[in-house]
Amino acid sequence: MTSPAPDAWVRLDTHPTHASAVIATVAGPDTAEVVAVLQADAWHTVAEATLVLVRIDREEPHWAQKTADRLTTDGVTVDITPRLQDAIHEEWTWANYPMHWCTREEIREVSDQAQQIHDAIRHGRLRIHSHAYDGHTTVAVGTYTTGESIHLHGEDHLRVETYTYGSGGGAESEALADFGRFHGDAVRSGPAPLTRTEREADQARRPLQAQPTIGASRQVSVPVYAADPANAAAVLDRFVTDRPKWDKHHQWPSEATYALHEFLTLRVELYHAHDPRSDDEMWTLAAYESPIGDRLWHATATTPTGVISTLLASLTDEHDWSSTPWAASTAHPDRKPALPLADYSWEETATETGSVWTSPDGGCRLQRDQIGWEAQGQSWTVRFSQHTPPEIIQQVVFELAEGQGPRLDTYRAPHPPTPCPEPVARPPISGLYSPTPRSR
């Protein structure tokens, strides 16, 4: 006789600040039973009935789908948001992946082994005695609580076991002696400092602030420059998904995600925030004379809003901006980008270096000087280099003048989060791919 299906509902969505993490919200009478299943799959509780899946290999959407399949098989209703569904179906590869011979599934398997090593270290099941830098990457020596000693090679999703020493008498001493002999003066005591990816993962596992009380939120339409920031990764995902001539890549070690046009003369880079709780993502858009030629112009921006979507869309207009007279000109840009503001009551002020236009409510300003153009709101900035095509700047300015966006006015009731439990331990397994593990 089979057990009745848990009476619960799960909603899976992208994390509000971490580029690849996934949030699960559980509701229903059998919440505790479903939460236990999620925790067994290494999801971490960050608020009441709210869990996060965060990994060091950026593969959270893939593993979230596996969890969803398992819950659905058990009779649990699972709702996956469209933006997470897009991330699940997205096909991407690591730029300059060192094990280029691996298939996509083999890459995931290597990454999952690295994840298990990371979890073992983080939860104290693997104690690192010493580490070193071998001229290419970080190496280390450690011992599992089961007694087995190992050597490790690599960082983040590329970390693998290279030597195993068993758990018999003298194995730990032999592992330490060999490590010292291999790496000499480079050996340092204890574990290596956390990588950027590991720090971001730790921050994403921190308890979330209390969620808004249902019914206490009100979404209003405001000028686009005052709207709530969008999810940076989702903005880039939609841009690439809707445009088959563009491909997305991840820069190792996960500092940036970027999109390249098939002609390799246009590039979009999203540099991820140092603090995942921050919205301070940095975008860079650039055009090049040729795939190996000089950069013609570039634009940088922080905080993704409707302005970013407009800026990205301007790259796909039926124009070859890189070959226009505007792109190659060395003269000062004319006033063309500011022309849309005349019909929207923006106030113009002359300065010593150019002009400044201010929105009627004072919430946004556009400035022109010898260096280029700059648009600025209360929490974001877009800067255009001197030779950016005025037509591109004009499209962004028009969006600032006329565009609308959503802003959520919310009352947040106090709600203390619950602590993060340790996931169910899984036994470590040796790496299957280069470098090949070898027993001593």
Coordinates of C-alpha atoms in Angstrom, one line a residue:
M1 CA 0.0 0.0 0.0
T2 CA 1.5 3.3 -1.1
S3 CA 1.7 6.3 1.1
P4 CA -0.7 9.2 0.3
A5 CA 0.9 12.1 -1.6
P6 CA 1.9 15.1 0.6
D7 CA -0.7 17.8 0.5
A8 CA 1.6 20.6 -0.4
W9 CA 2.5 23.0 -3.3
V10 CA 6.0 24.1 -4.3
R11 CA 6.9 27.2 -6.3
L12 CA 10.4 27.3 -7.9
D13 CA 11.9 30.6 -9.1
T14 CA 15.2 32.3 -9.7
H15 CA 17.0 33.8 -6.7
P16 CA 16.3 37.6 -6.4
T17 CA 20.0 38.5 -6.2
H18 CA 22.2 35.4 -6.9
A19 CA 22.7 34.9 -10.6
S20 CA 22.0 31.2 -10.8
A21 CA 20.5 30.1 -7.5
V22 CA 17.0 28.8 -7.2
I23 CA 14.4 29.6 -4.5
A24 CA 11.7 27.1 -3.4
T25 CA 8.6 28.3 -1.6
V26 CA 6.5 25.6 0.0
A27 CA 2.8 25.9 1.1
G28 CA 0.1 23.5 2.3
P29 CA -0.6 21.3 5.3
D30 CA 2.3 18.9 4.6
T31 CA 4.9 21.6 4.3
A32 CA 7.4 19.9 6.7
E33 CA 7.4 16.7 4.8
V34 CA 8.2 18.5 1.5
V35 CA 10.8 20.7 3.2
A36 CA 12.6 17.5 4.4
V37 CA 12.7 16.2 0.8
L38 CA 14.2 19.5 -0.4
Q39 CA 16.8 19.4 2.4
A40 CA 17.8 15.9 1.4
D41 CA 18.5 17.4 -2.1
A42 CA 20.9 20.0 -0.5
W43 CA 18.4 22.8 -0.5
H44 CA 19.0 25.2 2.5
T45 CA 16.3 26.9 4.6
V46 CA 16.5 30.7 4.4
A47 CA 13.1 31.6 5.8
E48 CA 10.0 29.9 6.9
A49 CA 9.0 27.3 4.2
T50 CA 11.5 29.0 1.9
L51 CA 14.7 27.2 0.7
V52 CA 17.5 28.0 -1.7
L53 CA 19.5 25.8 -3.9
V54 CA 23.0 27.3 -4.5
R55 CA 26.0 25.5 -6.0
I56 CA 29.5 26.4 -7.1
D57 CA 29.0 25.3 -10.7
R58 CA 26.1 27.5 -11.7
E59 CA 24.1 24.4 -12.5
E60 CA 21.2 25.1 -10.0
P61 CA 18.5 25.2 -12.7
H62 CA 19.5 21.7 -13.9
W63 CA 19.4 20.2 -10.4
A64 CA 16.2 22.1 -9.5
Q65 CA 14.5 20.4 -12.4
K66 CA 15.6 17.0 -11.0
T67 CA 14.1 18.0 -7.6
A68 CA 10.9 19.1 -9.3
D69 CA 10.7 15.7 -11.1
R70 CA 11.1 13.9 -7.9
L71 CA 8.4 15.9 -6.1
T72 CA 6.0 15.5 -9.0
T73 CA 6.5 11.8 -9.0
D74 CA 5.6 11.8 -5.3
G75 CA 2.3 13.7 -6.2
V76 CA 3.4 17.1 -5.1
T77 CA 2.2 20.1 -7.2
V78 CA 5.3 22.0 -8.5
D79 CA 5.1 25.4 -10.2
I80 CA 8.2 26.5 -12.1
T81 CA 8.2 30.2 -13.1
P82 CA 8.8 31.0 -16.8
R83 CA 12.2 32.7 -16.1
L84 CA 13.4 29.6 -14.3
Q85 CA 12.1 27.4 -17.0
D86 CA 14.1 29.4 -19.5
A87 CA 17.2 28.9 -17.4
I88 CA 16.5 25.1 -17.2
H89 CA 16.3 24.8 -21.0
E90 CA 19.2 27.1 -21.7
E91 CA 22.3 25.4 -23.2
W92 CA 25.5 27.1 -22.2
T93 CA 29.2 26.2 -21.9
W94 CA 32.0 27.4 -19.8
A95 CA 34.4 29.6 -21.8
N96 CA 37.8 28.0 -22.1
Y97 CA 36.8 24.9 -20.2
P98 CA 40.0 23.0 -19.6
M99 CA 38.5 19.5 -20.2
H100 CA 37.3 20.3 -23.7
W101 CA 36.9 16.6 -24.5
C102 CA 34.0 16.2 -22.0
T103 CA 30.4 16.1 -23.0
R104 CA 27.9 18.3 -21.4
E105 CA 26.8 15.5 -19.0
E106 CA 30.4 14.7 -18.2
I107 CA 31.0 18.3 -17.3
R108 CA 28.0 18.2 -15.0
E109 CA 29.3 15.0 -13.4
V110 CA 32.8 16.6 -12.8
S111 CA 31.1 19.7 -11.4
D112 CA 28.9 17.6 -9.1
Q113 CA 31.9 15.8 -7.7
A114 CA 33.5 19.2 -7.1
Q115 CA 30.3 20.2 -5.3
Q116 CA 30.5 17.2 -3.0
I117 CA 34.1 18.1 -2.1
H118 CA 33.1 21.6 -1.4
D119 CA 30.2 20.5 0.8
A120 CA 32.4 18.0 2.7
I121 CA 34.9 20.8 3.5
R122 CA 32.2 23.3 4.4
H123 CA 30.5 20.9 6.8
G124 CA 33.7 19.6 8.4
R125 CA 33.6 16.1 6.8
L126 CA 36.9 16.9 5.0
R127 CA 39.6 18.7 7.0
I128 CA 42.2 20.5 4.9
H129 CA 45.7 20.4 6.4
S130 CA 47.6 22.5 3.9
H131 CA 47.3 24.2 0.5
A132 CA 49.6 25.6 -2.2
Y133 CA 49.5 27.4 -5.5
D134 CA 51.2 25.3 -8.1
G135 CA 51.6 28.0 -10.7
H136 CA 48.2 27.3 -12.3
T137 CA 45.7 26.7 -9.6
T138 CA 45.2 25.8 -5.9
V139 CA 46.1 22.4 -4.6
A140 CA 45.5 21.0 -1.2
V141 CA 45.9 17.9 1.1
G142 CA 43.2 16.8 3.6
T143 CA 41.6 13.9 5.5
Y144 CA 38.0 12.8 5.6
T145 CA 36.4 12.0 8.9
T146 CA 36.2 8.4 7.6
G147 CA 40.0 8.4 7.8
E148 CA 40.9 8.6 4.1
S149 CA 43.5 11.1 3.1
I150 CA 43.6 12.8 -0.3
H151 CA 45.3 15.4 -2.5
L152 CA 43.0 17.9 -4.3
H153 CA 43.7 19.9 -7.5
G154 CA 41.7 22.9 -8.8
E155 CA 39.1 25.3 -7.5
D156 CA 35.3 25.6 -7.5
H157 CA 33.7 23.4 -10.1
L158 CA 37.1 22.1 -11.4
R159 CA 38.3 20.7 -8.0
V160 CA 39.0 17.0 -8.1
E161 CA 40.8 14.3 -6.1
T162 CA 44.2 13.4 -7.6
Y163 CA 45.7 11.1 -5.0
T164 CA 44.0 8.8 -2.4
Y165 CA 46.0 7.3 0.5
G166 CA 43.4 5.0 2.1
S167 CA 42.7 5.2 5.9
G168 CA 45.3 2.8 7.3
G169 CA 48.0 3.7 9.8
G170 CA 50.4 6.3 8.4
A171 CA 48.2 7.3 5.4
E172 CA 47.8 10.9 6.6
S173 CA 51.5 11.3 7.3
E174 CA 52.3 9.9 3.9
A175 CA 49.9 12.3 2.2
L176 CA 51.3 15.3 4.0
A177 CA 54.9 14.2 3.3
D178 CA 54.2 13.7 -0.4
F179 CA 52.4 17.1 -0.6
G180 CA 55.4 18.8 0.9
R181 CA 57.7 17.1 -1.5
F182 CA 55.6 18.0 -4.5
H183 CA 55.1 21.7 -3.7
G184 CA 58.0 22.6 -1.4
D185 CA 58.1 26.3 -0.3
A186 CA 54.7 27.0 -1.8
V187 CA 52.9 25.0 0.9
R188 CA 50.8 27.0 3.4
S189 CA 49.1 25.7 6.5
G190 CA 45.3 25.2 6.6
P191 CA 42.7 25.7 3.8
A192 CA 43.1 28.2 1.0
P193 CA 41.1 31.5 1.2
L194 CA 37.6 31.2 -0.2
T195 CA 37.2 31.9 -3.9
R196 CA 34.9 34.5 -5.2
T197 CA 32.4 31.8 -6.1
E198 CA 32.5 30.2 -2.7
R199 CA 31.9 33.6 -1.0
E200 CA 29.0 34.3 -3.2
A201 CA 27.5 30.9 -2.5
D202 CA 27.9 31.5 1.3
Q203 CA 26.1 34.8 1.0
A204 CA 23.3 33.3 -1.0
R205 CA 22.7 30.8 1.8
R206 CA 22.2 33.5 4.4
P207 CA 18.7 33.9 5.8
L208 CA 16.4 36.0 3.6
Q209 CA 14.6 39.0 4.9
A210 CA 11.0 38.4 5.7
Q211 CA 8.8 38.3 2.6
P212 CA 6.0 40.8 2.2
T213 CA 2.7 39.9 3.8
I214 CA 0.1 38.8 1.2
G215 CA -2.2 41.6 0.3
A216 CA 0.1 44.3 1.8
S217 CA 1.9 44.9 -1.5
R218 CA 0.9 47.4 -4.2
Q219 CA 2.5 47.6 -7.6
V220 CA 2.5 51.0 -9.2
S221 CA 3.6 52.3 -12.5
V222 CA 6.4 54.9 -12.4
P223 CA 8.8 56.5 -14.8
V224 CA 11.3 53.8 -16.0
Y225 CA 14.2 55.5 -14.3
A226 CA 12.4 55.1 -10.9
A227 CA 11.2 51.5 -11.4
D228 CA 12.4 48.5 -9.3
P229 CA 15.5 46.8 -10.7
A230 CA 15.0 43.7 -12.8
N231 CA 16.9 40.5 -12.4
A232 CA 20.1 41.0 -14.3
A233 CA 20.6 37.4 -15.4
A234 CA 17.0 37.2 -16.5
V235 CA 17.3 40.3 -18.6
L236 CA 20.4 38.8 -20.4
D237 CA 18.7 35.5 -20.8
R238 CA 15.7 37.0 -22.5
F239 CA 17.9 39.0 -24.8
V240 CA 19.9 36.0 -26.0
T241 CA 16.8 33.7 -26.2
D242 CA 15.0 36.1 -28.4
R243 CA 18.0 36.6 -30.7
P244 CA 19.4 33.4 -32.4
K245 CA 22.5 35.3 -33.7
W246 CA 23.7 35.8 -30.1
D247 CA 25.3 33.2 -27.9
K248 CA 25.8 33.4 -24.1
H249 CA 28.9 32.2 -22.2
H250 CA 30.1 32.2 -18.6
Q251 CA 33.6 33.5 -17.9
W252 CA 35.6 31.3 -15.5
P253 CA 35.8 31.7 -12.6
S254 CA 32.2 32.9 -12.7
E255 CA 33.0 36.6 -12.5
A256 CA 30.9 37.5 -15.6
T257 CA 28.4 36.3 -18.1
Y258 CA 28.6 37.6 -21.6
A259 CA 26.9 37.4 -24.9
L260 CA 28.6 37.6 -28.3
H261 CA 27.1 38.3 -31.7
E262 CA 27.8 35.7 -34.4
F263 CA 30.1 38.2 -36.3
L264 CA 32.1 38.7 -33.0
T265 CA 32.0 42.5 -33.4
L266 CA 29.4 43.1 -30.7
R267 CA 29.8 42.0 -27.1
V268 CA 27.6 42.3 -24.0
E269 CA 29.2 41.5 -20.6
L270 CA 27.4 41.3 -17.3
Y271 CA 29.9 41.5 -14.4
H272 CA 28.4 40.0 -11.3
A273 CA 28.2 42.0 -8.0
H274 CA 30.7 41.2 -5.3
D275 CA 27.9 41.1 -2.8
P276 CA 25.0 38.9 -4.1
R277 CA 22.6 40.9 -1.8
S278 CA 23.5 44.0 -3.9
D279 CA 21.8 45.1 -7.1
D280 CA 25.1 46.6 -8.2
E281 CA 25.7 44.6 -11.3
M282 CA 27.9 46.1 -14.0
W283 CA 27.0 45.9 -17.7
T284 CA 29.4 46.6 -20.6
L285 CA 28.3 46.8 -24.2
A286 CA 31.0 47.3 -26.9
A287 CA 31.4 47.3 -30.7
Y288 CA 34.6 46.4 -32.4
E289 CA 36.0 47.1 -35.9
S290 CA 36.5 43.4 -36.5
P291 CA 36.7 40.2 -34.3
I292 CA 40.3 41.1 -33.6
G293 CA 40.2 44.8 -34.3
D294 CA 40.1 47.9 -32.1
R295 CA 37.1 48.8 -30.0
L296 CA 35.0 51.5 -31.6
W297 CA 32.7 52.5 -28.8
H298 CA 31.3 51.1 -25.5
A299 CA 28.7 51.8 -22.9
T300 CA 28.6 50.8 -19.2
A301 CA 25.6 50.6 -16.9
T302 CA 24.6 49.6 -13.4
T303 CA 21.3 48.3 -12.1
P304 CA 19.2 46.6 -14.8
T305 CA 16.0 48.5 -15.5
G306 CA 13.9 49.0 -18.6
V307 CA 16.8 51.2 -19.7
I308 CA 19.0 48.2 -20.0
S309 CA 16.5 46.3 -22.1
T310 CA 16.2 49.3 -24.4
L311 CA 20.0 49.6 -24.6
L312 CA 20.4 45.9 -25.5
A313 CA 17.6 46.1 -28.0
S314 CA 19.3 49.0 -29.8
L315 CA 22.2 46.6 -30.7
T316 CA 19.8 44.5 -32.8
D317 CA 18.3 47.3 -35.0
E318 CA 18.8 46.8 -38.7
H319 CA 21.8 49.1 -38.8
D320 CA 25.5 48.4 -38.8
W321 CA 26.5 51.0 -36.2
S322 CA 30.2 50.1 -36.3
S323 CA 30.5 51.2 -39.9
T324 CA 28.6 54.5 -39.7
P325 CA 30.3 57.9 -39.9
W326 CA 29.2 58.5 -36.3
A327 CA 31.2 55.6 -35.0
A328 CA 34.5 56.6 -36.7
S329 CA 34.1 60.4 -36.2
T330 CA 36.4 62.2 -33.9
A331 CA 34.2 65.3 -33.6
H332 CA 32.1 66.1 -30.5
P333 CA 28.7 64.4 -30.6
D334 CA 25.9 66.7 -31.7
R335 CA 22.7 67.2 -29.7
K336 CA 20.7 64.5 -31.5
P337 CA 20.4 62.1 -28.5
A338 CA 18.7 64.8 -26.4
L339 CA 16.0 65.7 -29.0
P340 CA 13.3 63.5 -27.5
L341 CA 13.5 65.5 -24.2
A342 CA 12.1 68.6 -25.7
D343 CA 8.6 67.2 -25.8
Y344 CA 8.6 66.0 -22.2
S345 CA 9.5 69.2 -20.3
W346 CA 13.0 68.2 -19.3
E347 CA 14.9 71.3 -18.2
E348 CA 18.2 72.0 -19.9
T349 CA 21.1 73.7 -18.1
A350 CA 24.4 74.8 -19.7
T351 CA 27.6 73.9 -17.9
E352 CA 31.3 74.7 -18.5
T353 CA 31.8 71.3 -20.2
G354 CA 28.5 70.8 -22.0
S355 CA 24.8 70.6 -21.0
V356 CA 22.6 68.8 -18.5
W357 CA 18.9 67.8 -18.9
T358 CA 16.8 67.1 -15.8
S359 CA 13.5 65.3 -15.6
P360 CA 10.5 67.3 -14.4
D361 CA 10.5 65.4 -11.1
G362 CA 14.2 65.7 -10.6
G363 CA 14.7 61.9 -10.5
C364 CA 16.8 61.5 -13.6
R365 CA 19.4 63.6 -15.4
L366 CA 21.2 63.4 -18.8
Q367 CA 24.6 65.0 -19.2
R368 CA 26.8 65.7 -22.3
D369 CA 30.5 66.7 -22.1
Q370 CA 33.7 66.2 -24.0
I371 CA 34.1 62.6 -22.8
G372 CA 30.6 61.4 -23.9
W373 CA 27.1 61.1 -22.6
E374 CA 25.8 60.0 -19.2
A375 CA 22.3 59.2 -17.9
Q376 CA 21.9 58.9 -14.1
G377 CA 19.0 58.0 -11.7
Q378 CA 19.0 57.6 -8.0
S379 CA 20.6 54.2 -8.0
W380 CA 21.9 53.6 -11.5
T381 CA 24.2 55.1 -14.1
V382 CA 24.6 54.6 -17.9
R383 CA 27.7 56.0 -19.5
F384 CA 28.4 56.2 -23.3
S385 CA 31.9 56.6 -24.7
Q386 CA 32.6 59.5 -27.1
H387 CA 32.0 57.6 -30.3
T388 CA 28.8 55.7 -29.4
P389 CA 26.4 56.1 -32.3
P390 CA 24.0 59.0 -31.3
E391 CA 21.1 56.8 -32.6
I392 CA 21.7 54.3 -29.8
I393 CA 21.9 57.0 -27.1
Q394 CA 18.7 58.5 -28.5
Q395 CA 16.8 55.3 -28.1
V396 CA 17.8 55.1 -24.4
V397 CA 17.0 58.8 -23.9
F398 CA 13.6 58.3 -25.4
E399 CA 12.9 55.4 -23.0
L400 CA 13.9 57.7 -20.1
A401 CA 11.5 60.4 -21.3
E402 CA 8.5 58.2 -22.1
G403 CA 9.0 54.7 -20.6
Q404 CA 7.1 53.3 -17.6
G405 CA 8.1 50.5 -15.3
P406 CA 6.7 48.7 -12.1
R407 CA 7.6 49.5 -8.6
L408 CA 6.4 47.6 -5.6
D409 CA 5.3 49.5 -2.5
T410 CA 5.3 46.9 0.2
Y411 CA 4.8 46.7 3.9
R412 CA 7.1 44.0 5.3
A413 CA 5.8 42.5 8.5
P414 CA 8.6 41.3 11.0
H415 CA 9.3 37.6 10.6
P416 CA 12.4 36.0 12.0
P417 CA 14.0 33.5 9.6
T418 CA 14.9 30.0 10.6
P419 CA 18.6 28.9 10.7
C420 CA 20.1 27.0 7.8
P421 CA 20.4 23.2 8.5
E422 CA 23.2 21.1 7.1
P423 CA 22.1 19.0 4.1
V424 CA 22.2 15.2 4.2
A425 CA 25.8 14.1 3.8
R426 CA 26.8 12.1 0.7
P427 CA 30.0 10.1 0.5
P428 CA 32.8 11.7 -1.5
I429 CA 33.7 10.2 -4.8
S430 CA 36.9 10.6 -6.7
G431 CA 37.1 12.7 -9.9
L432 CA 36.5 10.7 -13.1
Y433 CA 38.2 13.0 -15.5
S434 CA 41.6 14.8 -15.9
P435 CA 43.6 14.8 -13.8
T436 CA 42.9 11.1 -13.2
P437 CA 42.8 10.1 -9.5
R438 CA 45.6 7.7 -8.5
S439 CA 46.0 5.6 -5.4
R440 CA 49.2 5.6 -3.5

